[in-house]
PDB file of C-alpha atoms and ligand atoms in Angstrom:
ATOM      1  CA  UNK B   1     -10.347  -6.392  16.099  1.00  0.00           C
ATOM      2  CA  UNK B   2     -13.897  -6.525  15.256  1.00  0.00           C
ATOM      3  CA  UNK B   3     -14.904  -9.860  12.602  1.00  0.00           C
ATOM      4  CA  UNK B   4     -15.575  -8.340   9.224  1.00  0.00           C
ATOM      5  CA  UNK B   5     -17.798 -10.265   7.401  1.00  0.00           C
ATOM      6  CA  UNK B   6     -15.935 -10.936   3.912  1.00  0.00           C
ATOM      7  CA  UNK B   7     -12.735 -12.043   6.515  1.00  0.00           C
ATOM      8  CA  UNK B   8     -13.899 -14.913   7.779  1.00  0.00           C
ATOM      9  CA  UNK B   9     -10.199 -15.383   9.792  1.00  0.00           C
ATOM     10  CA  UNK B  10      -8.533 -12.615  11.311  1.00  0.00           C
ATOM     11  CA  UNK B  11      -5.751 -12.121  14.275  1.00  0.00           C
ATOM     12  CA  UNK B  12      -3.634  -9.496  15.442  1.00  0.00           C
ATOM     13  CA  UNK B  13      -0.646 -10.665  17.400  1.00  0.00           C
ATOM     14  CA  UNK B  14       2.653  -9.382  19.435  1.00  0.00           C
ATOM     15  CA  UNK B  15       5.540  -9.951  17.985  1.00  0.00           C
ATOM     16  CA  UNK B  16       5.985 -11.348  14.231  1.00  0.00           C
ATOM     17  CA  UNK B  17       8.886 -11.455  11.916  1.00  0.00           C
ATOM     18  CA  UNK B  18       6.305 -10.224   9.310  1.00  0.00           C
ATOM     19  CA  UNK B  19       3.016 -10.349   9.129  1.00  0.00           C
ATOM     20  CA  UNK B  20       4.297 -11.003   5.038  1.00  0.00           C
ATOM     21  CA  UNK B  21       5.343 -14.483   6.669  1.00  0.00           C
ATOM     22  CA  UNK B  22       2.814 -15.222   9.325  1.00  0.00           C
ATOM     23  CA  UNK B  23       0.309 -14.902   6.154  1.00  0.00           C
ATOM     24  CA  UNK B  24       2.214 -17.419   4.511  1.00  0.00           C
ATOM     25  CA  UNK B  25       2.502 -19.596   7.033  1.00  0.00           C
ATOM     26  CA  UNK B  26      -0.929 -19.422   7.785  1.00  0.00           C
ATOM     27  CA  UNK B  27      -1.704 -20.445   3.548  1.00  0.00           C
ATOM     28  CA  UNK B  28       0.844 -22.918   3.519  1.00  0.00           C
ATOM     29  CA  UNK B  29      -1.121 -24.960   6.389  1.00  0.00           C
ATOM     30  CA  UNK B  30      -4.057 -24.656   4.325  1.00  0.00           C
ATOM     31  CA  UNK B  31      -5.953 -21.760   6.238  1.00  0.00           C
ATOM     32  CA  UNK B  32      -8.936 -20.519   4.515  1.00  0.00           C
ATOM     33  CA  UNK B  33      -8.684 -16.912   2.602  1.00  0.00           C
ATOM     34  CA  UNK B  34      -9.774 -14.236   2.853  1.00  0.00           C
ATOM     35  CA  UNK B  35      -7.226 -14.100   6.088  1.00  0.00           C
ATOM     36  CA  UNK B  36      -5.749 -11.084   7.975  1.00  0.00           C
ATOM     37  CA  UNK B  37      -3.339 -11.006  10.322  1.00  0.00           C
ATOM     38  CA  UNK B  38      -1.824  -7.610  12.185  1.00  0.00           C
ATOM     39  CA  UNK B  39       1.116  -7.223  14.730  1.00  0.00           C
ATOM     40  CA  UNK B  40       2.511  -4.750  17.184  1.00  0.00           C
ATOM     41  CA  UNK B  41       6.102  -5.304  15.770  1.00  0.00           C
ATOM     42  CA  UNK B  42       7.724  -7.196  13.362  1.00  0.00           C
ATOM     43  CA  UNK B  43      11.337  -8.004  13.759  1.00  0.00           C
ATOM     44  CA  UNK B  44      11.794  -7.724   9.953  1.00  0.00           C
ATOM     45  CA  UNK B  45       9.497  -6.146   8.499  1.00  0.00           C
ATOM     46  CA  UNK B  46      10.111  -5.266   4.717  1.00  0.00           C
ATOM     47  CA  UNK B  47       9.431  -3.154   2.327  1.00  0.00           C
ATOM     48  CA  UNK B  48       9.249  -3.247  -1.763  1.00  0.00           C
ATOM     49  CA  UNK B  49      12.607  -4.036  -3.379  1.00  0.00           C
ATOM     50  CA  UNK B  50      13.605  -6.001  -0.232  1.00  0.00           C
ATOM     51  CA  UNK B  51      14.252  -2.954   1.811  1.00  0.00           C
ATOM     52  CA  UNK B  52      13.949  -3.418   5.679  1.00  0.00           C
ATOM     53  CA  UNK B  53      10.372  -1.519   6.676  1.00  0.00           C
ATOM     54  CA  UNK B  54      10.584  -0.364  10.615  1.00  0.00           C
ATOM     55  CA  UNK B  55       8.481   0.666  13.262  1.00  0.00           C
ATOM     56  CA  UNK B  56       8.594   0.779  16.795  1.00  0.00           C
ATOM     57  CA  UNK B  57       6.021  -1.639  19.028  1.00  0.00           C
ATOM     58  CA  UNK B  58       2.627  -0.764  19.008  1.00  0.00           C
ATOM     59  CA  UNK B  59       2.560   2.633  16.691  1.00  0.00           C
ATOM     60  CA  UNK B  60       2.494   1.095  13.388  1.00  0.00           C
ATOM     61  CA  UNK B  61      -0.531  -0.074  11.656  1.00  0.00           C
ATOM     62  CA  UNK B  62       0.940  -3.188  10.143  1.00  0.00           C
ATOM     63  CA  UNK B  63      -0.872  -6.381   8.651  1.00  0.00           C
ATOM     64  CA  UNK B  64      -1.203  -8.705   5.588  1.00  0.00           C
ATOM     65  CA  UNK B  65      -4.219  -9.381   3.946  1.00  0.00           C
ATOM     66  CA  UNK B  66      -4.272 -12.784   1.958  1.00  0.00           C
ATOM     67  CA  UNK B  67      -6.839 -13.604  -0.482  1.00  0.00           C
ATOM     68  CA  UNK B  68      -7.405 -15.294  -3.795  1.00  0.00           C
ATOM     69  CA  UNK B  69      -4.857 -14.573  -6.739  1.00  0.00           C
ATOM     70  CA  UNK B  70      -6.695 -11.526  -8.717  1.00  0.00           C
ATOM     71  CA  UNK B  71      -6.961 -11.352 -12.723  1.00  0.00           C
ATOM     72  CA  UNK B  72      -5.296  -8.230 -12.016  1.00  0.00           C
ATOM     73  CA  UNK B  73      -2.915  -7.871  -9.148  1.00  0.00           C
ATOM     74  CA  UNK B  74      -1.212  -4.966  -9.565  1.00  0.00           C
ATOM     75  CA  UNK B  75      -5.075  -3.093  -9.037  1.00  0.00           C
ATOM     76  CA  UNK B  76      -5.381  -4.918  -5.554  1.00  0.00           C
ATOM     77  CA  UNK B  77      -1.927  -3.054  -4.258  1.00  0.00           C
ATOM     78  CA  UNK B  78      -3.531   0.183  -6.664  1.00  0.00           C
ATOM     79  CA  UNK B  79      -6.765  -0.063  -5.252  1.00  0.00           C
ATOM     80  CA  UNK B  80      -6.127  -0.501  -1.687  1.00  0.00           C
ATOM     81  CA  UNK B  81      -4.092   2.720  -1.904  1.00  0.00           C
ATOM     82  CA  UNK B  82      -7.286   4.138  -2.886  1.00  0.00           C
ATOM     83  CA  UNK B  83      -9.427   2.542   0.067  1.00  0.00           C
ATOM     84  CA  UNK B  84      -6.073   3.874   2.430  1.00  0.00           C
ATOM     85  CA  UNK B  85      -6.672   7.277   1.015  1.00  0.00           C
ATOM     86  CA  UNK B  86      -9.926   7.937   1.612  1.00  0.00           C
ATOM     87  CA  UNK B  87      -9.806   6.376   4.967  1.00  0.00           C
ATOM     88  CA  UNK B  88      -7.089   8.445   6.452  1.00  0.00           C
ATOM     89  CA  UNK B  89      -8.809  11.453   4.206  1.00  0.00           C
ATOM     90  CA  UNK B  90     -12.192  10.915   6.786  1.00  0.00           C
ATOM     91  CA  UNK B  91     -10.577  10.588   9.495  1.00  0.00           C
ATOM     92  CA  UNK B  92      -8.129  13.219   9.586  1.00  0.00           C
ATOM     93  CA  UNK B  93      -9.805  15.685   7.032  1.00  0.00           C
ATOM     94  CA  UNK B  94      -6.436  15.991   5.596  1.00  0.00           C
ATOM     95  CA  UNK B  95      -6.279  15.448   1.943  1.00  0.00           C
ATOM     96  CA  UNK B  96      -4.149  12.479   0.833  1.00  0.00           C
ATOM     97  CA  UNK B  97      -2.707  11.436  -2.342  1.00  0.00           C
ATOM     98  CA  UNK B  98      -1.464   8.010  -3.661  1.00  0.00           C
ATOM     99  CA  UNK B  99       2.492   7.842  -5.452  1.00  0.00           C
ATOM    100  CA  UNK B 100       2.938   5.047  -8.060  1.00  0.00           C
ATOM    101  CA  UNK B 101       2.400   2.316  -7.541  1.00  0.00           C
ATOM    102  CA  UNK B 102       2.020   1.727  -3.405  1.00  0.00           C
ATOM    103  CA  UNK B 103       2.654   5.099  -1.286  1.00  0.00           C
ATOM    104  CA  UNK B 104       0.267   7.195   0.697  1.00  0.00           C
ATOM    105  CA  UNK B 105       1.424  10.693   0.890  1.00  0.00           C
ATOM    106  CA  UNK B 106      -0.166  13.094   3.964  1.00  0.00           C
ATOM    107  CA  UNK B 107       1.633  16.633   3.513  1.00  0.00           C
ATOM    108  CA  UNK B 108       3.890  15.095   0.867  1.00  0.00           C
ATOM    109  CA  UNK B 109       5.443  13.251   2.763  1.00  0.00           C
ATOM    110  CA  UNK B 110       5.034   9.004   3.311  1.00  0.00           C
ATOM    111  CA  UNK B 111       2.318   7.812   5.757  1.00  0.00           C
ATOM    112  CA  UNK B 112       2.257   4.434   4.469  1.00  0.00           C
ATOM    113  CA  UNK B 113       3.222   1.894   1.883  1.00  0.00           C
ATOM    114  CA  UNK B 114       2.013  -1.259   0.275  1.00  0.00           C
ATOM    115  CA  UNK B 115       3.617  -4.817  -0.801  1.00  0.00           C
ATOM    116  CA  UNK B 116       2.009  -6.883  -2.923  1.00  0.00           C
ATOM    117  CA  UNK B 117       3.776 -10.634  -2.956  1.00  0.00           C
ATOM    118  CA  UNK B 118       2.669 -14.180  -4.168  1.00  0.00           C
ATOM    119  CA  UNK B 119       1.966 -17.345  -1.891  1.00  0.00           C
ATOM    120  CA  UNK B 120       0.707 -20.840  -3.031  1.00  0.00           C
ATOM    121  CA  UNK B 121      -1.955 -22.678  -1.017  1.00  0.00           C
ATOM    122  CA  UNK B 122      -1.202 -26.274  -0.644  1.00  0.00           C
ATOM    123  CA  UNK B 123      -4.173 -27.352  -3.523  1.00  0.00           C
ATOM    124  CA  UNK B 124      -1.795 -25.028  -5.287  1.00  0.00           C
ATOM    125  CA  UNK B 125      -4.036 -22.589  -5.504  1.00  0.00           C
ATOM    126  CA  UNK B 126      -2.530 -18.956  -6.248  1.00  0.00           C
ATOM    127  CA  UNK B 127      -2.871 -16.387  -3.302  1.00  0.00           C
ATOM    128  CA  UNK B 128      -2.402 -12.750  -2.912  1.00  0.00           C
ATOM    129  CA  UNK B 129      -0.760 -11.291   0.201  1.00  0.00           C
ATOM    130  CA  UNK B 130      -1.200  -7.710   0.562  1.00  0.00           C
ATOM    131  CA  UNK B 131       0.910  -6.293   2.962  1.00  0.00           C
ATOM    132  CA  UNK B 132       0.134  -2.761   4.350  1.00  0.00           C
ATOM    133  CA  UNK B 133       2.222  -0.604   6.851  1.00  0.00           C
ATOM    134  CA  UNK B 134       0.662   2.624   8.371  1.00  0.00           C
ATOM    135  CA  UNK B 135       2.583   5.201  10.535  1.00  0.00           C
ATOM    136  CA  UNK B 136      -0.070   5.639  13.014  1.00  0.00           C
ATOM    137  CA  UNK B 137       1.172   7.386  15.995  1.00  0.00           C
ATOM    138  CA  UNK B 138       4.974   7.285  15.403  1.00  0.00           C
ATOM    139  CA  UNK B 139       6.871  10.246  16.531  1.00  0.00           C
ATOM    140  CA  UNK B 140       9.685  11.935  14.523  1.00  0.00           C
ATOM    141  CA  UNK B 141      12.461  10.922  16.419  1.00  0.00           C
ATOM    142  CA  UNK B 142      10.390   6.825  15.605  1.00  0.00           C
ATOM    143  CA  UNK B 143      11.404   7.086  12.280  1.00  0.00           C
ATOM    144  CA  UNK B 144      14.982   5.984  11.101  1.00  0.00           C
ATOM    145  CA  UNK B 145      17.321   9.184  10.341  1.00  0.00           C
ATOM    146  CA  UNK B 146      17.822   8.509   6.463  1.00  0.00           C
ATOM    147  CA  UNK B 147      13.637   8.600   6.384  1.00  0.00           C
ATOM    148  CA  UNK B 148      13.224  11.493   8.828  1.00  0.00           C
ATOM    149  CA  UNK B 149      12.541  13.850   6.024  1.00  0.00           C
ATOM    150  CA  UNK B 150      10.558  12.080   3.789  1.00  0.00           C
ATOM    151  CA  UNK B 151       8.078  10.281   6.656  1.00  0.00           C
ATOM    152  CA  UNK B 152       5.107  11.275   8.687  1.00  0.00           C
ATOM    153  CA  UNK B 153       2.203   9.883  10.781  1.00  0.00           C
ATOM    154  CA  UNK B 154      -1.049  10.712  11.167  1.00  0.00           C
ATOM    155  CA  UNK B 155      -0.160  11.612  15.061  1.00  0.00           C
ATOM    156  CA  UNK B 156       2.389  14.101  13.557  1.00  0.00           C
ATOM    157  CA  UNK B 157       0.396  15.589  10.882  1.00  0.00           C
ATOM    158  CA  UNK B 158      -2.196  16.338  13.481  1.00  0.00           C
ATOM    159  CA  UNK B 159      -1.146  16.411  16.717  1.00  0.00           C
ATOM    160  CA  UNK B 160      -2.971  13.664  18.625  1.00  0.00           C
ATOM    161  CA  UNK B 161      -3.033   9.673  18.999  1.00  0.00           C
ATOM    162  CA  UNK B 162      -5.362   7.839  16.576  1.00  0.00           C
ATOM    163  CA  UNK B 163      -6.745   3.921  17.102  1.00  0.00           C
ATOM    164  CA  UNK B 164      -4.879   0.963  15.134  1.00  0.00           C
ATOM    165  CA  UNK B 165      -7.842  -0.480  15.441  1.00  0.00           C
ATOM    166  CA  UNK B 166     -10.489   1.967  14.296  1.00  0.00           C
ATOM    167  CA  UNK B 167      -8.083   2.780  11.083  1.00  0.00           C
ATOM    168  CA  UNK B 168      -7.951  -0.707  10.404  1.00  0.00           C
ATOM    169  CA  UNK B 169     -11.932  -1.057  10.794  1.00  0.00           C
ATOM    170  CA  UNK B 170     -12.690   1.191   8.372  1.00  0.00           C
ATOM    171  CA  UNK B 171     -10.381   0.697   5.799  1.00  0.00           C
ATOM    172  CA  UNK B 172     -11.913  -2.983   5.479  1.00  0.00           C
ATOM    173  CA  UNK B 173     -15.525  -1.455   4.738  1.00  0.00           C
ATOM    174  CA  UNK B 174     -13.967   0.749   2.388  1.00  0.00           C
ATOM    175  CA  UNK B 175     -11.838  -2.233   0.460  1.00  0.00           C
ATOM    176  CA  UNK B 176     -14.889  -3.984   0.472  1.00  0.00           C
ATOM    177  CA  UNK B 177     -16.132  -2.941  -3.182  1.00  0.00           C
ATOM    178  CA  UNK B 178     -12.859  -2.260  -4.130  1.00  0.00           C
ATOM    179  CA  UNK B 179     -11.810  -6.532  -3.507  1.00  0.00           C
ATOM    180  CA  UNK B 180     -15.408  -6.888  -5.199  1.00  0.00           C
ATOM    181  CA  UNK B 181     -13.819  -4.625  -8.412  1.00  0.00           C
ATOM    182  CA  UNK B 182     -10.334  -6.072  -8.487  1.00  0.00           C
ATOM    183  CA  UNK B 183     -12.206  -9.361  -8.586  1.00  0.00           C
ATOM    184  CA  UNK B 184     -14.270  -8.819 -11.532  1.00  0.00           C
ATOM    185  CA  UNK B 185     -11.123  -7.270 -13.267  1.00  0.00           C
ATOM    186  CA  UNK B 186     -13.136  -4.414 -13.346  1.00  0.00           C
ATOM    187  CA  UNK B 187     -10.396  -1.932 -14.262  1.00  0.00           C
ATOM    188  CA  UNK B 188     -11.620   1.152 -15.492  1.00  0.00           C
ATOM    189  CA  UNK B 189     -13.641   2.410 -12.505  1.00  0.00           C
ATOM    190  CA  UNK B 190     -10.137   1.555 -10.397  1.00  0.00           C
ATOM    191  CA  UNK B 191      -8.027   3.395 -12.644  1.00  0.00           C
ATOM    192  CA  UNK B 192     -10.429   6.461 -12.349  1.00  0.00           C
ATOM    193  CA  UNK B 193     -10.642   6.148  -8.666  1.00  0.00           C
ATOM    194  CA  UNK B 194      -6.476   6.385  -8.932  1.00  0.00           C
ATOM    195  CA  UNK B 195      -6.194   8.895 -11.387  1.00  0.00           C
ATOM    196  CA  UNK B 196      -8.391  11.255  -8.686  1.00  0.00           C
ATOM    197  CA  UNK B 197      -5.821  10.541  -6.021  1.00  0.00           C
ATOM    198  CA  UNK B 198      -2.794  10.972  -7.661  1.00  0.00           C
ATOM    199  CA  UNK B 199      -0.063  12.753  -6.901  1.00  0.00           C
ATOM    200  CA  UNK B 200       2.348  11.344  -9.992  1.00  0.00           C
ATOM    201  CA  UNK B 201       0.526  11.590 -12.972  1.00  0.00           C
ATOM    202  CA  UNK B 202       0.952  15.134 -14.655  1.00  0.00           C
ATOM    203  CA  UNK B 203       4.290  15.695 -13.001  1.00  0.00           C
ATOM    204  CA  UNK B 204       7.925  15.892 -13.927  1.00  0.00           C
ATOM    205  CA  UNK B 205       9.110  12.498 -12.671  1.00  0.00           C
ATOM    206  CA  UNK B 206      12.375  10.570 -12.544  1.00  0.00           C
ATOM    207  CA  UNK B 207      11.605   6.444 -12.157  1.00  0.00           C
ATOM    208  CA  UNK B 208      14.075   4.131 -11.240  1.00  0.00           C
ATOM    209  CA  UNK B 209      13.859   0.412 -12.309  1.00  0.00           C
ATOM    210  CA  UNK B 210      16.982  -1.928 -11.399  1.00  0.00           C
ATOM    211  CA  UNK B 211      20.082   0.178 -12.877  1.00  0.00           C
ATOM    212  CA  UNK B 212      17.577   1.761 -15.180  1.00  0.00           C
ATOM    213  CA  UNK B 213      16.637   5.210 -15.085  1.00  0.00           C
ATOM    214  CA  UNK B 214      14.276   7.297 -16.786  1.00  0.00           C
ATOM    215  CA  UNK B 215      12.926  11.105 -16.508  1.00  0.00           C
ATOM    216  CA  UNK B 216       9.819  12.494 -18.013  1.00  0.00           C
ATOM    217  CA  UNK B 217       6.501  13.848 -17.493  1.00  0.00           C
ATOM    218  CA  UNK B 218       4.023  10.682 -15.770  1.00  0.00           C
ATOM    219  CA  UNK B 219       0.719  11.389 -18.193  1.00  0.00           C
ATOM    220  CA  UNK B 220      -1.252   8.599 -17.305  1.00  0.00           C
ATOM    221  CA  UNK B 221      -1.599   5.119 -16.176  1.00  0.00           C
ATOM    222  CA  UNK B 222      -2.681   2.678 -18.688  1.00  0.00           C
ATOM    223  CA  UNK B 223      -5.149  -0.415 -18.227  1.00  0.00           C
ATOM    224  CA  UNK B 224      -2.647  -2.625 -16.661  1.00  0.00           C
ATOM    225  CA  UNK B 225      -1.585  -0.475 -14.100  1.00  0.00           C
ATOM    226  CA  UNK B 226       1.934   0.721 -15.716  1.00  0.00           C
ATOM    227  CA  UNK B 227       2.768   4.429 -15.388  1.00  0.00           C
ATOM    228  CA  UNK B 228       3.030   6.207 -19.098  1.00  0.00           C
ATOM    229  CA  UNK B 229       6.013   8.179 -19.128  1.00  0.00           C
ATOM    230  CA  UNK B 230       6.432  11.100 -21.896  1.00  0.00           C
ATOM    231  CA  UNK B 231      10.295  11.397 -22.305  1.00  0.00           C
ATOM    232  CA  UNK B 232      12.285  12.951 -25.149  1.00  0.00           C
ATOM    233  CA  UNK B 233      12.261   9.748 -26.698  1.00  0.00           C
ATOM    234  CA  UNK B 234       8.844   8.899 -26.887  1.00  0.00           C
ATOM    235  CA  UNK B 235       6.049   7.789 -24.436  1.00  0.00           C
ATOM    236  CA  UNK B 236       6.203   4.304 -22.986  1.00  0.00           C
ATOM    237  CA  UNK B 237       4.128   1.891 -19.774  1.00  0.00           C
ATOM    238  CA  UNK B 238       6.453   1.374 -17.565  1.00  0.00           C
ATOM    239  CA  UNK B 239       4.934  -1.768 -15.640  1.00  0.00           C
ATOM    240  CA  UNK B 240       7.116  -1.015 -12.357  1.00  0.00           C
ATOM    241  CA  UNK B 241       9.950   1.306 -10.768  1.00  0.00           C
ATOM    242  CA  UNK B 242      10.144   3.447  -8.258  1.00  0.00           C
ATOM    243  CA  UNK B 243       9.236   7.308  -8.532  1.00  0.00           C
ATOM    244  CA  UNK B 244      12.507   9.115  -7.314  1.00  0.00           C
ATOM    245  CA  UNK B 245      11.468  12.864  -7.216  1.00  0.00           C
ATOM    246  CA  UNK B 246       8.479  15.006  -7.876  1.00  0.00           C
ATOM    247  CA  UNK B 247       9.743  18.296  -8.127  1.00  0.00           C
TER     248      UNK B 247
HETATM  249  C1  BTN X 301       6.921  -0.075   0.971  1.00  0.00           C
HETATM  250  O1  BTN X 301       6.512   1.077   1.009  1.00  0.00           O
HETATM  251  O2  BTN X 301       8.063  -0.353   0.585  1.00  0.00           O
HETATM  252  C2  BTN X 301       5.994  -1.174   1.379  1.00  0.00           C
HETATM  253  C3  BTN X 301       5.964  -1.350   2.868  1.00  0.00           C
HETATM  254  C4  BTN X 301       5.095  -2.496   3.320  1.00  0.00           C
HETATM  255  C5  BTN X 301       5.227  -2.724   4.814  1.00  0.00           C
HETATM  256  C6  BTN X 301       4.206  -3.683   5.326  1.00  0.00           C
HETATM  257  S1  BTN X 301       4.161  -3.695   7.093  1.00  0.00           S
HETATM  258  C7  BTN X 301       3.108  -5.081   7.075  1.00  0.00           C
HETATM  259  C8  BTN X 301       3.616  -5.992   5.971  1.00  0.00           C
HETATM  260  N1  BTN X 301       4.663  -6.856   6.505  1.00  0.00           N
HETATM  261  C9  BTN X 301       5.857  -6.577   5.978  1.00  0.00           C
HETATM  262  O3  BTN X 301       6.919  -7.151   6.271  1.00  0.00           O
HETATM  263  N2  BTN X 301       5.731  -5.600   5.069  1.00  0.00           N
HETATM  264  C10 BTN X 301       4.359  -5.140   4.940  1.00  0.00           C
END
């Protein structure tokens, strides 16, 4: 992996439980930030809501990204959805939208998905550890049979192998301003950036949050990142959840 200058440490190793961890290792012993650190495989790798996220050796883009604590943290995991978007977008030519709040969709189906989780430096300083996985060149028969349908890669969508490491590369130059942004707080131009991308807002959703469930129309995101739902009771932010359906 080629140094990136606003990453002054960076690794990619074998074999990690997750790279979630190895980040957190690494900020625990006091390691400076911004930090990345990618592996082939993880042996548990894990997605949002504690679900298990799984990819065989080698065809996975997966890495965490640990930096300071943001003002606003939920337009790091927003934002870098943007930054995946447009990356995948050049290199494929493929259009590619973002699902609230941390999937990448390619064909409508999931190409990748982001985690978003708190560490604490040992000054006690507050850090961020983004955590992206990327189906890079998995096949279908790669992908878990309860995720078959919903899942792609980029090597499925179009046919050849792609580089980790090229993916990866360009993704960083293209979080650069958006880590510059989410810095500032500065929320607006994020939210636009979203709103272009979306695939949720301005359709029929049904959200899921704990045993809660909700169905409506998504009509916009609000300030703070929550997804405004129109329902038959009323609009409302909801400030997380998990989009079910998009019919
Ligand atoms: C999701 O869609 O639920 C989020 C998936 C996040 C997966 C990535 S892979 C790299 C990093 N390490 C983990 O254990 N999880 C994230």
């Amino acid at each position: 992996m080629r140094p990136q200058g606003w990453i002054p440490a960076s690794c990619w190793l074998g074999v990690v439980s997750s790279t979630q961890e190895a980040a957190r290792g690494w900020v625990a012993a006091g390691g400076q930030v911004p930090a990345l650190i990618a592996a082939d495989w993880q042996s548990q790798g894990r997605g949002r809501w504690g679900r298990p996220w799984v990819a065989p050796a080698g065809k996975a883009l997966l890495f965490t990204l640990a930096t300071e604590w943001p003002p606003w943290p939920v337009w790091w995991l927003l934002g870098s959805a943007v930054a995946w978007a447009e990356t995948l977008e050049a290199a494929t030519g493929l259009p590619v939208r973002v699902k609230w709040p941390n999937d990448l969709l390619l064909e409508g189906r999931k190409v990748g998905g982001g985690l978003l989780e708190e560490a604490k430096a040992p000054s006690g300083q507050r850090i961020a550890l983004l955590g992206w996985g990327i189906n890079v060149n998995l096949r279908r028969e790669d992908f878990p049979a309860e995720w078959r349908s919903q899942a792609t890669s980029l090597q499925e969508a179009t046919g050849r192998p792609w580089s980790r490491e090229a993916l990866l590369e360009d993704f960083l130059g293209r979080l650069y301003p958006i880590f510059l942004k989410v810095q500032r707080g500065e929320r607006e131009s994020l939210r636009r950036a979203w709103l272009e991308r979306s695939e949720t807002v301005g359709r029929w959703v049904r959200v899921r949050l704990g045993s809660q469930e909700w169905e409506g129309e998504a009509v916009d995101l609000s300030p703070e990142g929550a997804l405004i739902l129109a329902t038959s009771q009323g609009a409302f932010p909801l400030p997380a959840g998990e989009v079910l359906s998009l019919p």
